[in-house]
Amino acid sequence: MVDTMAVQVTIYLSESDKWQKRPLHLEILNYLREENVYSATVFHAVAGFFGRQRVKTASLVDAGGKLPIVLIFVDTDEHVGRVLPKIKEMAAQRLIVRENVVLEQGSLD
């Protein structure tokens, strides 16, 4: 297999983030599915921090809905370029990382 280039986008969210009063991570995931993005996954962290704030952990009595959530999706550069403006709107003020990656196995077909 010839190495195939793709784009991976990682979005750092908080479990308390909302979009139109619904959980932001689920709204972004649903949007990506509607837009036929190849692959997307949401990870719910057991510990982490935002900015330079203190570490939040799942072992705290009440984390207050502030544990980190990471959403990652992969697709072609063209497709990512098409969906990213809406995601930037939905996740305003959140860290979004876009990087070129090489598919070592599988394809985006």
PDB file of N, CA and C in Angstrom:
ATOM      1  N   MET A   1       0.836  -1.175   0.000  1.00  0.00           N
ATOM      2  CA  MET A   1       0.000   0.000   0.000  1.00  0.00           C
ATOM      3  C   MET A   1       0.890   1.250   0.000  1.00  0.00           C
ATOM      4  N   VAL A   2       0.549   2.180  -0.848  1.00  0.00           N
ATOM      5  CA  VAL A   2       1.240   3.456  -0.874  1.00  0.00           C
ATOM      6  C   VAL A   2       0.706   4.305   0.272  1.00  0.00           C
ATOM      7  N   ASP A   3       1.614   4.981   0.997  1.00  0.00           N
ATOM      8  CA  ASP A   3       1.169   5.837   2.090  1.00  0.00           C
ATOM      9  C   ASP A   3       0.196   6.882   1.570  1.00  0.00           C
ATOM     10  N   THR A   4      -0.913   7.056   2.288  1.00  0.00           N
ATOM     11  CA  THR A   4      -1.939   8.023   1.916  1.00  0.00           C
ATOM     12  C   THR A   4      -1.949   9.140   2.939  1.00  0.00           C
ATOM     13  N   MET A   5      -2.022  10.369   2.445  1.00  0.00           N
ATOM     14  CA  MET A   5      -2.078  11.517   3.326  1.00  0.00           C
ATOM     15  C   MET A   5      -3.532  11.792   3.716  1.00  0.00           C
ATOM     16  N   ALA A   6      -3.701  12.247   4.956  1.00  0.00           N
ATOM     17  CA  ALA A   6      -5.011  12.624   5.467  1.00  0.00           C
ATOM     18  C   ALA A   6      -4.809  13.764   6.455  1.00  0.00           C
ATOM     19  N   VAL A   7      -5.891  14.264   7.001  1.00  0.00           N
ATOM     20  CA  VAL A   7      -5.828  15.310   8.016  1.00  0.00           C
ATOM     21  C   VAL A   7      -6.551  14.803   9.251  1.00  0.00           C
ATOM     22  N   GLN A   8      -5.916  15.012  10.391  1.00  0.00           N
ATOM     23  CA  GLN A   8      -6.530  14.659  11.673  1.00  0.00           C
ATOM     24  C   GLN A   8      -6.763  15.951  12.450  1.00  0.00           C
ATOM     25  N   VAL A   9      -7.972  16.111  12.963  1.00  0.00           N
ATOM     26  CA  VAL A   9      -8.317  17.276  13.765  1.00  0.00           C
ATOM     27  C   VAL A   9      -8.641  16.802  15.176  1.00  0.00           C
ATOM     28  N   THR A  10      -8.022  17.463  16.158  1.00  0.00           N
ATOM     29  CA  THR A  10      -8.252  17.163  17.562  1.00  0.00           C
ATOM     30  C   THR A  10      -8.853  18.400  18.207  1.00  0.00           C
ATOM     31  N   ILE A  11      -9.979  18.211  18.912  1.00  0.00           N
ATOM     32  CA  ILE A  11     -10.671  19.317  19.563  1.00  0.00           C
ATOM     33  C   ILE A  11     -10.719  19.024  21.056  1.00  0.00           C
ATOM     34  N   TYR A  12     -10.237  19.976  21.841  1.00  0.00           N
ATOM     35  CA  TYR A  12     -10.207  19.830  23.292  1.00  0.00           C
ATOM     36  C   TYR A  12     -11.401  20.569  23.882  1.00  0.00           C
ATOM     37  N   LEU A  13     -12.281  19.819  24.526  1.00  0.00           N
ATOM     38  CA  LEU A  13     -13.522  20.358  25.072  1.00  0.00           C
ATOM     39  C   LEU A  13     -13.630  20.040  26.559  1.00  0.00           C
ATOM     40  N   SER A  14     -14.662  20.574  27.157  1.00  0.00           N
ATOM     41  CA  SER A  14     -15.022  20.252  28.534  1.00  0.00           C
ATOM     42  C   SER A  14     -16.385  19.579  28.492  1.00  0.00           C
ATOM     43  N   GLU A  15     -16.638  18.673  29.419  1.00  0.00           N
ATOM     44  CA  GLU A  15     -17.932  17.986  29.410  1.00  0.00           C
ATOM     45  C   GLU A  15     -19.092  18.942  29.675  1.00  0.00           C
ATOM     46  N   SER A  16     -18.806  20.145  30.171  1.00  0.00           N
ATOM     47  CA  SER A  16     -19.872  21.119  30.424  1.00  0.00           C
ATOM     48  C   SER A  16     -20.154  22.008  29.208  1.00  0.00           C
ATOM     49  N   ASP A  17     -19.357  21.893  28.138  1.00  0.00           N
ATOM     50  CA  ASP A  17     -19.571  22.719  26.946  1.00  0.00           C
ATOM     51  C   ASP A  17     -20.888  22.359  26.273  1.00  0.00           C
ATOM     52  N   LYS A  18     -21.607  23.387  25.839  1.00  0.00           N
ATOM     53  CA  LYS A  18     -22.920  23.195  25.197  1.00  0.00           C
ATOM     54  C   LYS A  18     -22.952  23.898  23.843  1.00  0.00           C
ATOM     55  N   TRP A  19     -23.817  23.405  22.987  1.00  0.00           N
ATOM     56  CA  TRP A  19     -24.166  24.048  21.727  1.00  0.00           C
ATOM     57  C   TRP A  19     -25.682  23.984  21.641  1.00  0.00           C
ATOM     58  N   GLN A  20     -26.323  25.128  21.678  1.00  0.00           N
ATOM     59  CA  GLN A  20     -27.784  25.213  21.662  1.00  0.00           C
ATOM     60  C   GLN A  20     -28.399  24.329  22.748  1.00  0.00           C
ATOM     61  N   LYS A  21     -27.829  24.423  23.937  1.00  0.00           N
ATOM     62  CA  LYS A  21     -28.287  23.743  25.158  1.00  0.00           C
ATOM     63  C   LYS A  21     -28.115  22.226  25.147  1.00  0.00           C
ATOM     64  N   ARG A  22     -27.342  21.720  24.199  1.00  0.00           N
ATOM     65  CA  ARG A  22     -27.060  20.286  24.142  1.00  0.00           C
ATOM     66  C   ARG A  22     -25.553  20.063  24.263  1.00  0.00           C
ATOM     67  N   PRO A  23     -25.127  18.878  24.698  1.00  0.00           N
ATOM     68  CA  PRO A  23     -23.687  18.615  24.848  1.00  0.00           C
ATOM     69  C   PRO A  23     -22.935  18.874  23.538  1.00  0.00           C
ATOM     70  N   LEU A  24     -21.929  19.734  23.617  1.00  0.00           N
ATOM     71  CA  LEU A  24     -21.195  20.144  22.422  1.00  0.00           C
ATOM     72  C   LEU A  24     -20.536  18.969  21.719  1.00  0.00           C
ATOM     73  N   HIS A  25     -19.921  18.065  22.476  1.00  0.00           N
ATOM     74  CA  HIS A  25     -19.224  16.948  21.819  1.00  0.00           C
ATOM     75  C   HIS A  25     -20.175  16.096  20.992  1.00  0.00           C
ATOM     76  N   LEU A  26     -21.395  15.896  21.478  1.00  0.00           N
ATOM     77  CA  LEU A  26     -22.372  15.105  20.713  1.00  0.00           C
ATOM     78  C   LEU A  26     -22.892  15.873  19.504  1.00  0.00           C
ATOM     79  N   GLU A  27     -23.045  17.176  19.666  1.00  0.00           N
ATOM     80  CA  GLU A  27     -23.505  17.992  18.538  1.00  0.00           C
ATOM     81  C   GLU A  27     -22.464  18.018  17.427  1.00  0.00           C
ATOM     82  N   ILE A  28     -21.193  18.134  17.797  1.00  0.00           N
ATOM     83  CA  ILE A  28     -20.133  18.100  16.779  1.00  0.00           C
ATOM     84  C   ILE A  28     -20.085  16.725  16.133  1.00  0.00           C
ATOM     85  N   LEU A  29     -20.173  15.677  16.928  1.00  0.00           N
ATOM     86  CA  LEU A  29     -20.145  14.315  16.392  1.00  0.00           C
ATOM     87  C   LEU A  29     -21.306  14.097  15.411  1.00  0.00           C
ATOM     88  N   ASN A  30     -22.495  14.539  15.773  1.00  0.00           N
ATOM     89  CA  ASN A  30     -23.655  14.413  14.877  1.00  0.00           C
ATOM     90  C   ASN A  30     -23.456  15.220  13.598  1.00  0.00           C
ATOM     91  N   TYR A  31     -22.907  16.418  13.732  1.00  0.00           N
ATOM     92  CA  TYR A  31     -22.627  17.246  12.550  1.00  0.00           C
ATOM     93  C   TYR A  31     -21.638  16.541  11.618  1.00  0.00           C
ATOM     94  N   LEU A  32     -20.576  15.984  12.180  1.00  0.00           N
ATOM     95  CA  LEU A  32     -19.586  15.277  11.366  1.00  0.00           C
ATOM     96  C   LEU A  32     -20.211  14.086  10.652  1.00  0.00           C
ATOM     97  N   ARG A  33     -21.095  13.378  11.330  1.00  0.00           N
ATOM     98  CA  ARG A  33     -21.772  12.229  10.702  1.00  0.00           C
ATOM     99  C   ARG A  33     -22.656  12.696   9.556  1.00  0.00           C
ATOM    100  N   GLU A  34     -23.411  13.774   9.793  1.00  0.00           N
ATOM    101  CA  GLU A  34     -24.285  14.328   8.748  1.00  0.00           C
ATOM    102  C   GLU A  34     -23.482  14.766   7.530  1.00  0.00           C
ATOM    103  N   GLU A  35     -22.282  15.260   7.773  1.00  0.00           N
ATOM    104  CA  GLU A  35     -21.417  15.733   6.688  1.00  0.00           C
ATOM    105  C   GLU A  35     -20.569  14.617   6.086  1.00  0.00           C
ATOM    106  N   ASN A  36     -20.826  13.386   6.508  1.00  0.00           N
ATOM    107  CA  ASN A  36     -20.168  12.213   5.941  1.00  0.00           C
ATOM    108  C   ASN A  36     -18.651  12.212   6.135  1.00  0.00           C
ATOM    109  N   VAL A  37     -18.203  12.728   7.279  1.00  0.00           N
ATOM    110  CA  VAL A  37     -16.780  12.664   7.615  1.00  0.00           C
ATOM    111  C   VAL A  37     -16.420  11.196   7.829  1.00  0.00           C
ATOM    112  N   TYR A  38     -15.204  10.827   7.422  1.00  0.00           N
ATOM    113  CA  TYR A  38     -14.831   9.420   7.414  1.00  0.00           C
ATOM    114  C   TYR A  38     -14.826   8.770   8.794  1.00  0.00           C
ATOM    115  N   SER A  39     -14.198   9.393   9.781  1.00  0.00           N
ATOM    116  CA  SER A  39     -14.071   8.765  11.094  1.00  0.00           C
ATOM    117  C   SER A  39     -14.007   9.832  12.179  1.00  0.00           C
ATOM    118  N   ALA A  40     -14.709   9.590  13.290  1.00  0.00           N
ATOM    119  CA  ALA A  40     -14.662  10.517  14.423  1.00  0.00           C
ATOM    120  C   ALA A  40     -14.873   9.733  15.709  1.00  0.00           C
ATOM    121  N   THR A  41     -14.172  10.135  16.754  1.00  0.00           N
ATOM    122  CA  THR A  41     -14.264   9.473  18.051  1.00  0.00           C
ATOM    123  C   THR A  41     -14.197  10.524  19.150  1.00  0.00           C
ATOM    124  N   VAL A  42     -14.941  10.285  20.221  1.00  0.00           N
ATOM    125  CA  VAL A  42     -14.903  11.156  21.390  1.00  0.00           C
ATOM    126  C   VAL A  42     -14.319  10.361  22.554  1.00  0.00           C
ATOM    127  N   PHE A  43     -13.346  10.967  23.233  1.00  0.00           N
ATOM    128  CA  PHE A  43     -12.731  10.361  24.404  1.00  0.00           C
ATOM    129  C   PHE A  43     -13.082  11.190  25.623  1.00  0.00           C
ATOM    130  N   HIS A  44     -13.552  10.528  26.667  1.00  0.00           N
ATOM    131  CA  HIS A  44     -13.872  11.191  27.928  1.00  0.00           C
ATOM    132  C   HIS A  44     -12.706  10.956  28.876  1.00  0.00           C
ATOM    133  N   ALA A  45     -12.067  12.027  29.284  1.00  0.00           N
ATOM    134  CA  ALA A  45     -10.856  11.907  30.095  1.00  0.00           C
ATOM    135  C   ALA A  45     -11.170  11.565  31.548  1.00  0.00           C
ATOM    136  N   VAL A  46     -10.231  10.934  32.201  1.00  0.00           N
ATOM    137  CA  VAL A  46     -10.330  10.681  33.643  1.00  0.00           C
ATOM    138  C   VAL A  46      -9.599  11.760  34.426  1.00  0.00           C
ATOM    139  N   ALA A  47      -8.759  12.544  33.721  1.00  0.00           N
ATOM    140  CA  ALA A  47      -8.054  13.654  34.358  1.00  0.00           C
ATOM    141  C   ALA A  47      -7.515  14.574  33.277  1.00  0.00           C
ATOM    142  N   GLY A  48      -7.310  15.829  33.646  1.00  0.00           N
ATOM    143  CA  GLY A  48      -6.741  16.784  32.706  1.00  0.00           C
ATOM    144  C   GLY A  48      -6.950  18.203  33.189  1.00  0.00           C
ATOM    145  N   PHE A  49      -6.489  19.164  32.358  1.00  0.00           N
ATOM    146  CA  PHE A  49      -6.674  20.568  32.700  1.00  0.00           C
ATOM    147  C   PHE A  49      -6.765  21.390  31.431  1.00  0.00           C
ATOM    148  N   PHE A  50      -7.329  22.588  31.555  1.00  0.00           N
ATOM    149  CA  PHE A  50      -7.427  23.542  30.462  1.00  0.00           C
ATOM    150  C   PHE A  50      -6.602  24.759  30.808  1.00  0.00           C
ATOM    151  N   GLY A  51      -6.003  25.357  29.799  1.00  0.00           N
ATOM    152  CA  GLY A  51      -5.199  26.545  30.051  1.00  0.00           C
ATOM    153  C   GLY A  51      -4.121  26.220  31.067  1.00  0.00           C
ATOM    154  N   ARG A  52      -4.049  27.006  32.062  1.00  0.00           N
ATOM    155  CA  ARG A  52      -3.085  26.746  33.127  1.00  0.00           C
ATOM    156  C   ARG A  52      -3.810  26.565  34.449  1.00  0.00           C
ATOM    157  N   GLN A  53      -5.012  26.032  34.352  1.00  0.00           N
ATOM    158  CA  GLN A  53      -5.819  25.798  35.548  1.00  0.00           C
ATOM    159  C   GLN A  53      -5.357  24.532  36.256  1.00  0.00           C
ATOM    160  N   ARG A  54      -5.942  24.283  37.416  1.00  0.00           N
ATOM    161  CA  ARG A  54      -5.572  23.089  38.174  1.00  0.00           C
ATOM    162  C   ARG A  54      -6.105  21.824  37.495  1.00  0.00           C
ATOM    163  N   VAL A  55      -5.499  20.707  37.824  1.00  0.00           N
ATOM    164  CA  VAL A  55      -5.899  19.419  37.256  1.00  0.00           C
ATOM    165  C   VAL A  55      -7.240  18.997  37.847  1.00  0.00           C
ATOM    166  N   LYS A  56      -8.137  18.595  36.971  1.00  0.00           N
ATOM    167  CA  LYS A  56      -9.417  18.044  37.396  1.00  0.00           C
ATOM    168  C   LYS A  56      -9.336  16.535  37.198  1.00  0.00           C
ATOM    169  N   THR A  57      -9.871  15.768  38.160  1.00  0.00           N
ATOM    170  CA  THR A  57      -9.850  14.311  38.028  1.00  0.00           C
ATOM    171  C   THR A  57     -11.226  13.741  38.285  1.00  0.00           C
ATOM    172  N   ALA A  58     -11.452  12.557  37.760  1.00  0.00           N
ATOM    173  CA  ALA A  58     -12.721  11.874  37.966  1.00  0.00           C
ATOM    174  C   ALA A  58     -12.856  11.409  39.402  1.00  0.00           C
ATOM    175  N   SER A  59     -11.768  11.380  40.148  1.00  0.00           N
ATOM    176  CA  SER A  59     -11.838  10.905  41.525  1.00  0.00           C
ATOM    177  C   SER A  59     -12.285  11.993  42.493  1.00  0.00           C
ATOM    178  N   LEU A  60     -12.367  13.240  42.019  1.00  0.00           N
ATOM    179  CA  LEU A  60     -12.897  14.291  42.878  1.00  0.00           C
ATOM    180  C   LEU A  60     -14.352  13.990  43.187  1.00  0.00           C
ATOM    181  N   VAL A  61     -14.797  14.362  44.367  1.00  0.00           N
ATOM    182  CA  VAL A  61     -16.182  14.090  44.765  1.00  0.00           C
ATOM    183  C   VAL A  61     -17.151  14.644  43.725  1.00  0.00           C
ATOM    184  N   ASP A  62     -16.922  15.875  43.305  1.00  0.00           N
ATOM    185  CA  ASP A  62     -17.769  16.469  42.276  1.00  0.00           C
ATOM    186  C   ASP A  62     -16.881  17.254  41.334  1.00  0.00           C
ATOM    187  N   ALA A  63     -16.639  16.714  40.161  1.00  0.00           N
ATOM    188  CA  ALA A  63     -15.783  17.399  39.199  1.00  0.00           C
ATOM    189  C   ALA A  63     -16.523  18.570  38.565  1.00  0.00           C
ATOM    190  N   GLY A  64     -17.815  18.681  38.838  1.00  0.00           N
ATOM    191  CA  GLY A  64     -18.585  19.820  38.362  1.00  0.00           C
ATOM    192  C   GLY A  64     -18.756  19.888  36.865  1.00  0.00           C
ATOM    193  N   GLY A  65     -18.700  18.757  36.176  1.00  0.00           N
ATOM    194  CA  GLY A  65     -18.890  18.756  34.734  1.00  0.00           C
ATOM    195  C   GLY A  65     -17.752  19.417  33.982  1.00  0.00           C
ATOM    196  N   LYS A  66     -16.562  19.416  34.550  1.00  0.00           N
ATOM    197  CA  LYS A  66     -15.450  20.114  33.913  1.00  0.00           C
ATOM    198  C   LYS A  66     -14.332  19.191  33.467  1.00  0.00           C
ATOM    199  N   LEU A  67     -14.579  17.900  33.446  1.00  0.00           N
ATOM    200  CA  LEU A  67     -13.547  16.982  32.957  1.00  0.00           C
ATOM    201  C   LEU A  67     -13.352  17.175  31.457  1.00  0.00           C
ATOM    202  N   PRO A  68     -12.134  16.969  30.983  1.00  0.00           N
ATOM    203  CA  PRO A  68     -11.865  17.137  29.558  1.00  0.00           C
ATOM    204  C   PRO A  68     -12.527  16.060  28.701  1.00  0.00           C
ATOM    205  N   ILE A  69     -12.867  16.480  27.514  1.00  0.00           N
ATOM    206  CA  ILE A  69     -13.344  15.589  26.454  1.00  0.00           C
ATOM    207  C   ILE A  69     -12.514  15.922  25.225  1.00  0.00           C
ATOM    208  N   VAL A  70     -12.029  14.897  24.535  1.00  0.00           N
ATOM    209  CA  VAL A  70     -11.250  15.099  23.320  1.00  0.00           C
ATOM    210  C   VAL A  70     -12.010  14.445  22.168  1.00  0.00           C
ATOM    211  N   LEU A  71     -12.235  15.215  21.117  1.00  0.00           N
ATOM    212  CA  LEU A  71     -12.891  14.704  19.924  1.00  0.00           C
ATOM    213  C   LEU A  71     -11.863  14.726  18.802  1.00  0.00           C
ATOM    214  N   ILE A  72     -11.693  13.589  18.144  1.00  0.00           N
ATOM    215  CA  ILE A  72     -10.729  13.475  17.049  1.00  0.00           C
ATOM    216  C   ILE A  72     -11.470  12.988  15.808  1.00  0.00           C
ATOM    217  N   PHE A  73     -11.181  13.641  14.669  1.00  0.00           N
ATOM    218  CA  PHE A  73     -11.720  13.116  13.416  1.00  0.00           C
ATOM    219  C   PHE A  73     -10.666  13.161  12.325  1.00  0.00           C
ATOM    220  N   VAL A  74     -10.839  12.278  11.342  1.00  0.00           N
ATOM    221  CA  VAL A  74      -9.879  12.110  10.251  1.00  0.00           C
ATOM    222  C   VAL A  74     -10.621  12.081   8.931  1.00  0.00           C
ATOM    223  N   ASP A  75     -10.085  12.807   7.960  1.00  0.00           N
ATOM    224  CA  ASP A  75     -10.644  12.774   6.610  1.00  0.00           C
ATOM    225  C   ASP A  75      -9.638  13.413   5.657  1.00  0.00           C
ATOM    226  N   THR A  76     -10.050  13.601   4.426  1.00  0.00           N
ATOM    227  CA  THR A  76      -9.190  14.255   3.444  1.00  0.00           C
ATOM    228  C   THR A  76      -9.071  15.738   3.771  1.00  0.00           C
ATOM    229  N   ASP A  77      -8.036  16.367   3.268  1.00  0.00           N
ATOM    230  CA  ASP A  77      -7.826  17.798   3.476  1.00  0.00           C
ATOM    231  C   ASP A  77      -9.021  18.602   2.965  1.00  0.00           C
ATOM    232  N   GLU A  78      -9.519  18.241   1.820  1.00  0.00           N
ATOM    233  CA  GLU A  78     -10.667  18.950   1.225  1.00  0.00           C
ATOM    234  C   GLU A  78     -11.903  18.857   2.116  1.00  0.00           C
ATOM    235  N   HIS A  79     -12.178  17.666   2.600  1.00  0.00           N
ATOM    236  CA  HIS A  79     -13.372  17.466   3.431  1.00  0.00           C
ATOM    237  C   HIS A  79     -13.230  18.191   4.777  1.00  0.00           C
ATOM    238  N   VAL A  80     -12.066  18.111   5.378  1.00  0.00           N
ATOM    239  CA  VAL A  80     -11.829  18.808   6.641  1.00  0.00           C
ATOM    240  C   VAL A  80     -11.991  20.312   6.444  1.00  0.00           C
ATOM    241  N   GLY A  81     -11.449  20.831   5.352  1.00  0.00           N
ATOM    242  CA  GLY A  81     -11.570  22.250   5.060  1.00  0.00           C
ATOM    243  C   GLY A  81     -13.008  22.704   4.923  1.00  0.00           C
ATOM    244  N   ARG A  82     -13.864  21.800   4.477  1.00  0.00           N
ATOM    245  CA  ARG A  82     -15.282  22.130   4.307  1.00  0.00           C
ATOM    246  C   ARG A  82     -16.032  22.158   5.633  1.00  0.00           C
ATOM    247  N   VAL A  83     -15.722  21.257   6.566  1.00  0.00           N
ATOM    248  CA  VAL A  83     -16.475  21.172   7.823  1.00  0.00           C
ATOM    249  C   VAL A  83     -15.888  22.022   8.949  1.00  0.00           C
ATOM    250  N   LEU A  84     -14.626  22.381   8.835  1.00  0.00           N
ATOM    251  CA  LEU A  84     -13.957  23.090   9.932  1.00  0.00           C
ATOM    252  C   LEU A  84     -14.552  24.465  10.279  1.00  0.00           C
ATOM    253  N   PRO A  85     -15.000  25.265   9.321  1.00  0.00           N
ATOM    254  CA  PRO A  85     -15.585  26.555   9.703  1.00  0.00           C
ATOM    255  C   PRO A  85     -16.772  26.424  10.663  1.00  0.00           C
ATOM    256  N   LYS A  86     -17.645  25.480  10.437  1.00  0.00           N
ATOM    257  CA  LYS A  86     -18.793  25.270  11.328  1.00  0.00           C
ATOM    258  C   LYS A  86     -18.332  24.797  12.704  1.00  0.00           C
ATOM    259  N   ILE A  87     -17.348  23.914  12.726  1.00  0.00           N
ATOM    260  CA  ILE A  87     -16.833  23.418  13.999  1.00  0.00           C
ATOM    261  C   ILE A  87     -16.190  24.546  14.794  1.00  0.00           C
ATOM    262  N   LYS A  88     -15.463  25.429  14.104  1.00  0.00           N
ATOM    263  CA  LYS A  88     -14.869  26.583  14.781  1.00  0.00           C
ATOM    264  C   LYS A  88     -15.943  27.475  15.388  1.00  0.00           C
ATOM    265  N   GLU A  89     -17.049  27.593  14.708  1.00  0.00           N
ATOM    266  CA  GLU A  89     -18.172  28.357  15.242  1.00  0.00           C
ATOM    267  C   GLU A  89     -18.750  27.665  16.477  1.00  0.00           C
ATOM    268  N   MET A  90     -18.951  26.372  16.385  1.00  0.00           N
ATOM    269  CA  MET A  90     -19.550  25.612  17.486  1.00  0.00           C
ATOM    270  C   MET A  90     -18.634  25.575  18.711  1.00  0.00           C
ATOM    271  N   ALA A  91     -17.337  25.447  18.475  1.00  0.00           N
ATOM    272  CA  ALA A  91     -16.372  25.292  19.570  1.00  0.00           C
ATOM    273  C   ALA A  91     -15.529  26.560  19.738  1.00  0.00           C
ATOM    274  N   ALA A  92     -16.175  27.705  19.617  1.00  0.00           N
ATOM    275  CA  ALA A  92     -15.461  28.977  19.774  1.00  0.00           C
ATOM    276  C   ALA A  92     -14.748  28.991  21.121  1.00  0.00           C
ATOM    277  N   GLN A  93     -13.553  29.518  21.134  1.00  0.00           N
ATOM    278  CA  GLN A  93     -12.733  29.628  22.343  1.00  0.00           C
ATOM    279  C   GLN A  93     -12.146  28.302  22.818  1.00  0.00           C
ATOM    280  N   ARG A  94     -12.277  27.240  22.072  1.00  0.00           N
ATOM    281  CA  ARG A  94     -11.687  25.954  22.441  1.00  0.00           C
ATOM    282  C   ARG A  94     -10.509  25.665  21.523  1.00  0.00           C
ATOM    283  N   LEU A  95      -9.572  24.879  22.042  1.00  0.00           N
ATOM    284  CA  LEU A  95      -8.368  24.531  21.289  1.00  0.00           C
ATOM    285  C   LEU A  95      -8.706  23.505  20.210  1.00  0.00           C
ATOM    286  N   ILE A  96      -8.339  23.832  18.976  1.00  0.00           N
ATOM    287  CA  ILE A  96      -8.532  22.929  17.839  1.00  0.00           C
ATOM    288  C   ILE A  96      -7.176  22.778  17.155  1.00  0.00           C
ATOM    289  N   VAL A  97      -6.735  21.536  16.995  1.00  0.00           N
ATOM    290  CA  VAL A  97      -5.435  21.250  16.378  1.00  0.00           C
ATOM    291  C   VAL A  97      -5.679  20.484  15.083  1.00  0.00           C
ATOM    292  N   ARG A  98      -5.079  20.962  14.018  1.00  0.00           N
ATOM    293  CA  ARG A  98      -5.188  20.302  12.711  1.00  0.00           C
ATOM    294  C   ARG A  98      -3.786  19.875  12.296  1.00  0.00           C
ATOM    295  N   GLU A  99      -3.649  18.598  11.926  1.00  0.00           N
ATOM    296  CA  GLU A  99      -2.330  18.125  11.514  1.00  0.00           C
ATOM    297  C   GLU A  99      -2.439  17.151  10.359  1.00  0.00           C
ATOM    298  N   ASN A 100      -1.451  17.205   9.487  1.00  0.00           N
ATOM    299  CA  ASN A 100      -1.367  16.253   8.396  1.00  0.00           C
ATOM    300  C   ASN A 100      -0.833  14.941   8.956  1.00  0.00           C
ATOM    301  N   VAL A 101      -1.436  13.846   8.532  1.00  0.00           N
ATOM    302  CA  VAL A 101      -1.033  12.526   9.003  1.00  0.00           C
ATOM    303  C   VAL A 101      -0.892  11.584   7.810  1.00  0.00           C
ATOM    304  N   VAL A 102      -0.178  10.491   8.044  1.00  0.00           N
ATOM    305  CA  VAL A 102      -0.029   9.450   7.026  1.00  0.00           C
ATOM    306  C   VAL A 102      -0.829   8.246   7.469  1.00  0.00           C
ATOM    307  N   LEU A 103      -1.693   7.744   6.612  1.00  0.00           N
ATOM    308  CA  LEU A 103      -2.429   6.522   6.915  1.00  0.00           C
ATOM    309  C   LEU A 103      -1.497   5.345   6.681  1.00  0.00           C
ATOM    310  N   GLU A 104      -1.154   4.664   7.735  1.00  0.00           N
ATOM    311  CA  GLU A 104      -0.266   3.512   7.636  1.00  0.00           C
ATOM    312  C   GLU A 104      -1.015   2.254   7.209  1.00  0.00           C
ATOM    313  N   GLN A 105      -2.308   2.239   7.458  1.00  0.00           N
ATOM    314  CA  GLN A 105      -3.133   1.098   7.104  1.00  0.00           C
ATOM    315  C   GLN A 105      -4.545   1.587   6.887  1.00  0.00           C
ATOM    316  N   GLY A 106      -5.266   0.956   6.011  1.00  0.00           N
ATOM    317  CA  GLY A 106      -6.641   1.379   5.722  1.00  0.00           C
ATOM    318  C   GLY A 106      -6.660   2.502   4.697  1.00  0.00           C
ATOM    319  N   SER A 107      -7.865   2.993   4.420  1.00  0.00           N
ATOM    320  CA  SER A 107      -8.021   4.077   3.454  1.00  0.00           C
ATOM    321  C   SER A 107      -9.239   4.900   3.827  1.00  0.00           C
ATOM    322  N   LEU A 108      -9.419   6.013   3.157  1.00  0.00           N
ATOM    323  CA  LEU A 108     -10.572   6.880   3.415  1.00  0.00           C
ATOM    324  C   LEU A 108     -11.700   6.619   2.425  1.00  0.00           C
ATOM    325  N   ASP A 109     -11.667   5.487   1.767  1.00  0.00           N
ATOM    326  CA  ASP A 109     -12.740   5.133   0.806  1.00  0.00           C
ATOM    327  C   ASP A 109     -13.952   4.593   1.510  1.00  0.00           C
TER     328      ASP A 109
END
